[in-house]
Coordinates of C-alpha atoms and ligand atoms in Angstrom, one line a residue:
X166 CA 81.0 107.9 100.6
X167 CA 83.7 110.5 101.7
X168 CA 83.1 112.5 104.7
X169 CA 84.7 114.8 106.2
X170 CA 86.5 113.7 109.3
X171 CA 85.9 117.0 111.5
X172 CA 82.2 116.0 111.0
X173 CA 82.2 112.9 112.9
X174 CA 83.9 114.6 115.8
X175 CA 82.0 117.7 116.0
X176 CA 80.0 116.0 118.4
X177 CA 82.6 116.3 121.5
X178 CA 86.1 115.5 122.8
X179 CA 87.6 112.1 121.0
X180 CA 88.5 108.9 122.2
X181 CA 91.9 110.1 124.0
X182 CA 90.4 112.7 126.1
X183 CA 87.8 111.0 127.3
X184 CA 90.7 108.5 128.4
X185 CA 92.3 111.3 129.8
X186 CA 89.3 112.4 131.6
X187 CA 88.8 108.8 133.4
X188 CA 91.7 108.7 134.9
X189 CA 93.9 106.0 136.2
X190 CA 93.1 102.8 134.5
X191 CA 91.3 100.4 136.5
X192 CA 92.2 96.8 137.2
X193 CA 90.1 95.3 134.5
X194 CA 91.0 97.3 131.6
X195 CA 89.5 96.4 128.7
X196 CA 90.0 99.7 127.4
X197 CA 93.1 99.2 126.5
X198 CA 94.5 98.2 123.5
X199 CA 97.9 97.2 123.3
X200 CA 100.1 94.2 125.9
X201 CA 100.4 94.2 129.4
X202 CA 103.0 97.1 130.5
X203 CA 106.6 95.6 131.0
X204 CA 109.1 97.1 133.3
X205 CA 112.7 98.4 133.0
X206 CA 113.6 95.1 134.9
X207 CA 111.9 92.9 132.7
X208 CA 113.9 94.0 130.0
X209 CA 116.5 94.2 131.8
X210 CA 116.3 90.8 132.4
X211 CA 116.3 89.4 129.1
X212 CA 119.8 91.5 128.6
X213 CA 123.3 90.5 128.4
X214 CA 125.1 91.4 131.4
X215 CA 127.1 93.7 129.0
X216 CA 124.4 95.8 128.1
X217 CA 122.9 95.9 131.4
X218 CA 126.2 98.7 132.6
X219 CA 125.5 100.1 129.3
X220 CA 122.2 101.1 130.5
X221 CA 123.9 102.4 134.2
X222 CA 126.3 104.1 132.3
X223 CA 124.9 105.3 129.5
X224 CA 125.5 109.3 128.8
X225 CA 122.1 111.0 128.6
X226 CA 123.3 114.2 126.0
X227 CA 122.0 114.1 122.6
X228 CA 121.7 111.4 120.6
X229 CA 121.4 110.9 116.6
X230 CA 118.5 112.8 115.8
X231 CA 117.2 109.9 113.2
X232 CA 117.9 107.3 116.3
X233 CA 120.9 105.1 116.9
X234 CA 122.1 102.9 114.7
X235 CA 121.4 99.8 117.5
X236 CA 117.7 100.5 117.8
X237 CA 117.3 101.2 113.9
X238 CA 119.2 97.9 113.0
X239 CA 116.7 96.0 115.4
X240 CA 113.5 97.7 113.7
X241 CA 115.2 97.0 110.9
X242 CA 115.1 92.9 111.1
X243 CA 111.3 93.4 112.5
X244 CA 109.7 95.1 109.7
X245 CA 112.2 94.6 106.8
X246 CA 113.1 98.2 106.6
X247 CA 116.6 98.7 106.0
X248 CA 118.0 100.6 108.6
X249 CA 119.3 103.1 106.6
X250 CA 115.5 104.1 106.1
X251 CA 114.4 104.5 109.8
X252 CA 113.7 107.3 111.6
X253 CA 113.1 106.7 115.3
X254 CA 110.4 108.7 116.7
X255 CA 108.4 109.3 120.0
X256 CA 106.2 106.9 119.6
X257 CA 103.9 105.7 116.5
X258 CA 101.7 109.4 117.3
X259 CA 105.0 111.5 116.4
X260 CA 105.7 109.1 113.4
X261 CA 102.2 110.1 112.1
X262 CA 102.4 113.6 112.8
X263 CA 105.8 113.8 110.8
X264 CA 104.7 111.9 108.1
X265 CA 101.6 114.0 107.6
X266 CA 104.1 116.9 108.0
X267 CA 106.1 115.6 105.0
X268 CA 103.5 114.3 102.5
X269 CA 101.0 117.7 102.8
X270 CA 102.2 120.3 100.8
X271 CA 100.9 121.9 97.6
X272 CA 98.0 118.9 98.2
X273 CA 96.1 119.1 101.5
X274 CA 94.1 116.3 101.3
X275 CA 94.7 113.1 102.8
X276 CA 92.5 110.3 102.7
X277 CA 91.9 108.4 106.0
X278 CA 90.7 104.6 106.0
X279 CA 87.7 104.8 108.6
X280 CA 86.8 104.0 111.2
X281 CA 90.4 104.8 112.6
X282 CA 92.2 105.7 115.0
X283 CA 91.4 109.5 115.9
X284 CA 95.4 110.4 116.2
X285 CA 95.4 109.8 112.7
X286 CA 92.7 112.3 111.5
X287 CA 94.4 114.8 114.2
X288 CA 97.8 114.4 112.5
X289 CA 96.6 115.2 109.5
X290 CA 95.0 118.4 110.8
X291 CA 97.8 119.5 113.0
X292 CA 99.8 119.7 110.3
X293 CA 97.5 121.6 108.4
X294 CA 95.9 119.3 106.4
X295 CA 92.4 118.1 105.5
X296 CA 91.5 114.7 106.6
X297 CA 88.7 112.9 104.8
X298 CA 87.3 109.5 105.7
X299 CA 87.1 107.1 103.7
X300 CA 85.0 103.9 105.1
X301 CA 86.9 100.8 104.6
X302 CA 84.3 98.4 106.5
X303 CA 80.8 98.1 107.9
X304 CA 79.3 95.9 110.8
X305 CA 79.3 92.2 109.9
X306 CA 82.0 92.4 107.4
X307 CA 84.9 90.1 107.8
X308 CA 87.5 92.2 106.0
X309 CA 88.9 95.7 105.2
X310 CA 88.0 96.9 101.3
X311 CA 90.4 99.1 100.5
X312 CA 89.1 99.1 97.0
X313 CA 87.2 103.3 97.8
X314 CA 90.7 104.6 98.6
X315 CA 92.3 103.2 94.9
X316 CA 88.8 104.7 93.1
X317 CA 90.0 108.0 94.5
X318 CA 91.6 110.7 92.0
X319 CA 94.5 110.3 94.3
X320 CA 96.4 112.9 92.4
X321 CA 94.5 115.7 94.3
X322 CA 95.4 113.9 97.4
X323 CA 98.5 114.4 99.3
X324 CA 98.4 110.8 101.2
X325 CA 96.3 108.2 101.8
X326 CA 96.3 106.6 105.1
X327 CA 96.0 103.0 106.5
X328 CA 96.1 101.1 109.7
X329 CA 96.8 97.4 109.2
X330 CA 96.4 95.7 111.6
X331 CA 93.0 97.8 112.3
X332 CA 92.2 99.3 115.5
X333 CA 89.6 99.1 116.5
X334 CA 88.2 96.0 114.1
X335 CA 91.3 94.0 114.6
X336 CA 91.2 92.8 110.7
X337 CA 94.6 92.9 108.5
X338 CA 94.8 94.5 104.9
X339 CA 95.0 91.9 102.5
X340 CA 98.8 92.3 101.4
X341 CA 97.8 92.5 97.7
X342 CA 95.3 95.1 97.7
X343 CA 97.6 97.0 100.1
X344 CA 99.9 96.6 97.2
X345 CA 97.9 97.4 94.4
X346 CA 97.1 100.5 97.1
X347 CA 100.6 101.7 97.3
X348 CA 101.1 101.4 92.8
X349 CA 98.2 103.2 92.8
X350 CA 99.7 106.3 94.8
X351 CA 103.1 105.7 93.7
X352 CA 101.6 106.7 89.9
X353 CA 99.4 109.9 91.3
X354 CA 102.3 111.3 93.6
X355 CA 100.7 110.4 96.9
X356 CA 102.2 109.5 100.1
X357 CA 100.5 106.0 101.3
X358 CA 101.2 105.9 105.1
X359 CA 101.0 102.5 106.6
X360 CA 100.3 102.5 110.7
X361 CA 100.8 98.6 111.5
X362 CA 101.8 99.2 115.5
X363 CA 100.1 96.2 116.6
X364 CA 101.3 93.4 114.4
X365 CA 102.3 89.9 115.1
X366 CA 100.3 90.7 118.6
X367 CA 97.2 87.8 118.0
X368 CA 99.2 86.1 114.9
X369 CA 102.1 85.5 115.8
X370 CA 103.4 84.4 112.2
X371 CA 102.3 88.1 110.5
X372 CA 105.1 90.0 108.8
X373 CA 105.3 93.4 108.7
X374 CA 104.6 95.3 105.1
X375 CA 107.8 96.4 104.5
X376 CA 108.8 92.9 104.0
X377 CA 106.0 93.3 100.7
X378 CA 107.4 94.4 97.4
X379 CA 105.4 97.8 97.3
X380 CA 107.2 98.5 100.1
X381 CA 110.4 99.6 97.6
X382 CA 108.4 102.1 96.5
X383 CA 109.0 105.9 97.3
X384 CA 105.5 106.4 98.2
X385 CA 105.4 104.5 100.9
X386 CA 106.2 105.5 104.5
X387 CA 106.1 102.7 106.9
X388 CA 104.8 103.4 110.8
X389 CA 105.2 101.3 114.0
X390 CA 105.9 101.3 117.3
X391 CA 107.1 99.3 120.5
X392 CA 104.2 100.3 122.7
X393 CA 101.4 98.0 121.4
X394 CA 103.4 94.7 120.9
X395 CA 105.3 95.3 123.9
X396 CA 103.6 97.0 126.5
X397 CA 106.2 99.8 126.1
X398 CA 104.0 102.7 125.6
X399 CA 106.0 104.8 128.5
X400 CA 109.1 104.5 126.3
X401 CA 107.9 106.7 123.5
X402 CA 109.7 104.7 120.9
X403 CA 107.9 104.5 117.3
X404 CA 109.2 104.8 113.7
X405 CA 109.0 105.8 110.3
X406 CA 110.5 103.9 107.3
X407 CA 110.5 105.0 103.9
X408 CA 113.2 104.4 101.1
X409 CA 112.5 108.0 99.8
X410 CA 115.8 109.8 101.2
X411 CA 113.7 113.3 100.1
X412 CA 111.0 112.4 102.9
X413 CA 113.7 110.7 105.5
X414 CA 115.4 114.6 105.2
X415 CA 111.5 116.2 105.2
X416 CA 111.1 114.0 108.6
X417 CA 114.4 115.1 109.9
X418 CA 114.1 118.7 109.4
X419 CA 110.4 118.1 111.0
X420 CA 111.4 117.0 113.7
X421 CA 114.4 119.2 114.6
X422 CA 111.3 121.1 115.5
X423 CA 109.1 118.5 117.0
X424 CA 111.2 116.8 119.5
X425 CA 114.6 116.6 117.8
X426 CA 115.6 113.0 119.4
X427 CA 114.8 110.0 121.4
X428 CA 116.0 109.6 125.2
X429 CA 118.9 107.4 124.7
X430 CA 117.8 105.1 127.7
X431 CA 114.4 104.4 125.9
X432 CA 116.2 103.3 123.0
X433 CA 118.1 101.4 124.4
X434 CA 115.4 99.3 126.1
X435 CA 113.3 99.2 123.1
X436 CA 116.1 97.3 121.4
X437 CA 116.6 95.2 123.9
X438 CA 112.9 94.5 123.3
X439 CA 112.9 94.2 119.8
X440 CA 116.0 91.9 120.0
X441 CA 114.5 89.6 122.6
X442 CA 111.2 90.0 120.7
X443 CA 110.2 86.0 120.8
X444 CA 110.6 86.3 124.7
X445 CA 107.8 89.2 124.6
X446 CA 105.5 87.5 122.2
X447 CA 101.5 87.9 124.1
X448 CA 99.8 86.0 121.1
X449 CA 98.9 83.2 123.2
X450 CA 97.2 85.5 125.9
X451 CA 95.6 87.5 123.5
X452 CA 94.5 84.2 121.4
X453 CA 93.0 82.5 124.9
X454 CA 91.1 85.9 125.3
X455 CA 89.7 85.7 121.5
X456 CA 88.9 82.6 122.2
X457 CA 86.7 83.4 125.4
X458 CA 84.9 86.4 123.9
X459 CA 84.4 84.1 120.7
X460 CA 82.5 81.9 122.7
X461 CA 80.8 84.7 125.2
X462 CA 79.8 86.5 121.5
X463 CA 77.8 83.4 120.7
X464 CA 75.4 83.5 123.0
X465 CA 74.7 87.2 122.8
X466 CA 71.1 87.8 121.3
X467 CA 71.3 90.6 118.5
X468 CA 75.0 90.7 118.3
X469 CA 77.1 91.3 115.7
X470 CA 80.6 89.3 115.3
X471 CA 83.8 89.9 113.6
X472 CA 86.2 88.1 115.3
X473 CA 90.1 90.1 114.7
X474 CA 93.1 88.3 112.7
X475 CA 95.9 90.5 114.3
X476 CA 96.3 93.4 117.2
X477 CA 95.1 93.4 120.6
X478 CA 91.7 94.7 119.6
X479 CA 88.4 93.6 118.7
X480 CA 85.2 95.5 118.2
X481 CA 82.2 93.4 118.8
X482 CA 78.4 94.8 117.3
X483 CA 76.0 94.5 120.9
X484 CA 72.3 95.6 121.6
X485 CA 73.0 98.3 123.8
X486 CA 69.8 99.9 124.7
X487 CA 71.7 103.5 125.2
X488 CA 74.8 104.9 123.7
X489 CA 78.0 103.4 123.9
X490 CA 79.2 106.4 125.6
X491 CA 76.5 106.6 128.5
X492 CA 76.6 102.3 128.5
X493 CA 81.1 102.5 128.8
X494 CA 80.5 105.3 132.0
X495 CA 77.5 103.0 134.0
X496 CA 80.1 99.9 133.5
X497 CA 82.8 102.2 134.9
X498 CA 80.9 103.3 137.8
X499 CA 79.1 100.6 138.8
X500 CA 81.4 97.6 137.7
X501 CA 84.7 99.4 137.7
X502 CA 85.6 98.0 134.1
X503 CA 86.9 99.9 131.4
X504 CA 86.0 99.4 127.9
X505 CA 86.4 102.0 124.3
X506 CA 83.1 103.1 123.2
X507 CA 82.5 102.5 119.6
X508 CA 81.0 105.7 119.2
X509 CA 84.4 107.3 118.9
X510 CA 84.7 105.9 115.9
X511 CA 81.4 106.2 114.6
X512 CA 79.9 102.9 115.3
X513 CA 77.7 103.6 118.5
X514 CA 76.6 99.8 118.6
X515 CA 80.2 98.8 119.0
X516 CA 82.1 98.5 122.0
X517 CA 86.4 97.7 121.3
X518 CA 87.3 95.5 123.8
X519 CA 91.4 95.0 124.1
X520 CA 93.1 91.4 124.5
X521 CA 96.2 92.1 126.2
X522 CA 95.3 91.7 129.4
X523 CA 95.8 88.5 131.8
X524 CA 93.3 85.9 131.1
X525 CA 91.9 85.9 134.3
X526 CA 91.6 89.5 134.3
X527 CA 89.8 89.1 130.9
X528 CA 87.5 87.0 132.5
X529 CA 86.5 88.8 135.0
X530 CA 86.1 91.8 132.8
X531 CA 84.2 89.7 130.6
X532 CA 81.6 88.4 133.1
X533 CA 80.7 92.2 134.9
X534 CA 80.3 93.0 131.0
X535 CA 77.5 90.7 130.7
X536 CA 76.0 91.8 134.2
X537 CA 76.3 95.4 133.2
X538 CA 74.3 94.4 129.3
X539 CA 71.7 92.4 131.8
X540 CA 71.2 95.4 133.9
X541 CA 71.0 97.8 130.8
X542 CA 68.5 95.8 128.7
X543 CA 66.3 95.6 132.2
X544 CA 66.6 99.3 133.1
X545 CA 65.5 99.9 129.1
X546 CA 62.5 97.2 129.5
X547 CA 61.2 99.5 132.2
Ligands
PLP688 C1 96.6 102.6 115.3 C2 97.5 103.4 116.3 N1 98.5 104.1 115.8 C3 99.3 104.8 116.6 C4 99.1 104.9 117.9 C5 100.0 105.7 118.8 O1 100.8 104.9 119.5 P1 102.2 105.3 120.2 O2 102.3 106.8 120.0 O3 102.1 104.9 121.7 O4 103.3 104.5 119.6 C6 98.0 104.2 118.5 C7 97.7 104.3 119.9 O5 96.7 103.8 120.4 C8 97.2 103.4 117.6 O6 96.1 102.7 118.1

């Protein structure tokens, strides 16, 4: 069934404003969903001593509006891209907005794979377009079907939209059908835009899509970031790959009037991270903590379990006797932990609980979860 996206949020405020409303993050953050934050030092650490002064003396004017060429060779050797076809962007939220920008035209329509994240139903809309959601899975189901977004007529569609790794699920695309996915709107003159910000987070051995063969194709625009992986949210650095050079010159011209470059410090720092990369990797953290809420999941009556393949996400089904809104505010106040209510994204049984946090910290989180479900299903007996 296709919905129309603006339905699902009439409701209220989405997922980032009620973030925004919170507050500071607390200490046991399972809210989150990308690493641990890193600091300039940490980076700085992993340097060579050489481009440690190039950091102190680095001239803050403008920069190359499509990035420079250090940062877009190192995105280049982690997603396959050539660098020729990056552009940098302000994070993985600018890459979308752009790319939306570029694909909606004549054709307003773009499908999104649901649930989703909500900055990719927004970027759709900011730029004028009309997002439609298209449900990819359903509680208890251990993979994404992509199969309702290649039954659409996608030649009345101006993109189709994917997130693979899938927040909040945690589940990959299954590179084939992703494929079969990207023929199918290479042939109806769609965009198909592929967000995969959190990959190689939990498995460490996933490659990014544009190492696929569909990724030659023209239709596809490629869309990551350094925030997730990394922790490196406050350094705004995400891209946008595609081999199209119409779209790479539709981005540019975009975002002459978006943000028209990268700060030359943060690009510089997200190479270094993307260089040093095997120094950064958080998949054993975030595969102790799967492990933990595996085992925590199991002995949850009238719970329902998909455990994630890849990201820093998972988005387990519990028997909350209220909303997951109202249930994610009581845990706040009265166990000052943080977790994502599912009902931003239309599963209200659901709660996404992030991995990349410290496994202690996990732990704990973990344990004042199940006090706060004991206290809810006792308040709901009365
Ligand atoms: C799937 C997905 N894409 C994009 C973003 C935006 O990330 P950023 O702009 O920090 O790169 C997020 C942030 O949560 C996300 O979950």
């Amino acid at each position: 069934m296709v919905l129309a996206a603006q339905t699902e949020r009439a409701s209220g405020p989405g997922l980032e404003r009620w973030f925004a409303a919170a507050g500071a993050p607390v200490h046991l953050d399972l809210a989150r969903s990308g690493a641990p934050a890193r600091s300039v030092r940490d980076l700085l650490d992993l340097a060579e001593p050489g481009d440690v002064q190039e950091y102190f003396d680095m001239s803050l004017d403008y920069g190359p509006g499509i990035g420079t060429e250090r940062l877009r060779a190192a995105i280049s050797t982690y997603t396959g891209a050539s660098p020729a076809e990056v552009v940098v962007t302000h994070g993985a939220v600018e890459a979308l907005l752009l790319a939306c920008g570029t694909a909606i035209g004549e054709r307003q329509v773009v499908a999104v794979a649901t649930p989703a994240y909500e900055g990719m139903c927004l970027a759709v809309e900011a730029m004028g377009g009309i997002a439609q959601s298209v449900p990819v899975w359903k509680p208890g189901s251990g993979c994404l079907d992509l199969g309702a977004l290649c039954e659409l007529d996608l030649a009345a569609y101006a993109a189709v939209m994917v997130n693979s790794p899938h927040n909040p699920t945690g589940l990959q695309a299954d590179v084939a059908e992703l494929e079969h996915l990207a023929d199918c709107c290479a042939r109806a003159g769609a965009a198909l835009i592929v967000d995969e910000v959190s990959m190689g987070t939990l498995d460490s051995g996933a490659v990014s899509f544009g190492t696929s063969r569909a990724a030659e194709s023209q239709a596809v625009m490629l869309i990551g970031d350094v925030s997730k992986a990394f922790g490196l949210g406050g350094l705004r650095v995400g891209w946008c790959a595609t081999t199209c050079p119409k779209q790479r010159q539709r981005l540019a011209t975009l975002r002459d009037v978006t943000s028209l470059g990268n700060s030359a410090p943060s690009q510089h720092l997200a190479a270094l991270a993307l260089e040093n990369r095997s120094h950064l990797s958080v998949s054993e953290m975030a595969r102790a903590n799967l492990g933990r809420l595996d085992a925590w999941m199991g002995s949850r009556p009238g719970s329902s379990w998909t455990s994630p393949t890849d990201g820093l996400v998972a988005f387990p089904g519990l028997a909350l006797p209220v909303s997951s809104l109202a249930f994610a505010e009581r845990l706040l106040a009265n166990h000052r932990v943080s977790v994502a209510p599912g009902g931003f994204f239309g599963h209200d049984r659901h709660l996404r609980v992030g991995l990349g946090l410290p496994p202690d910290v996990f732990a704990e989180g973990l344990a004042q979860l199940a006090e706060a479900l004991g206290e809810a299903m006792c308040g709901a007996d009365r």
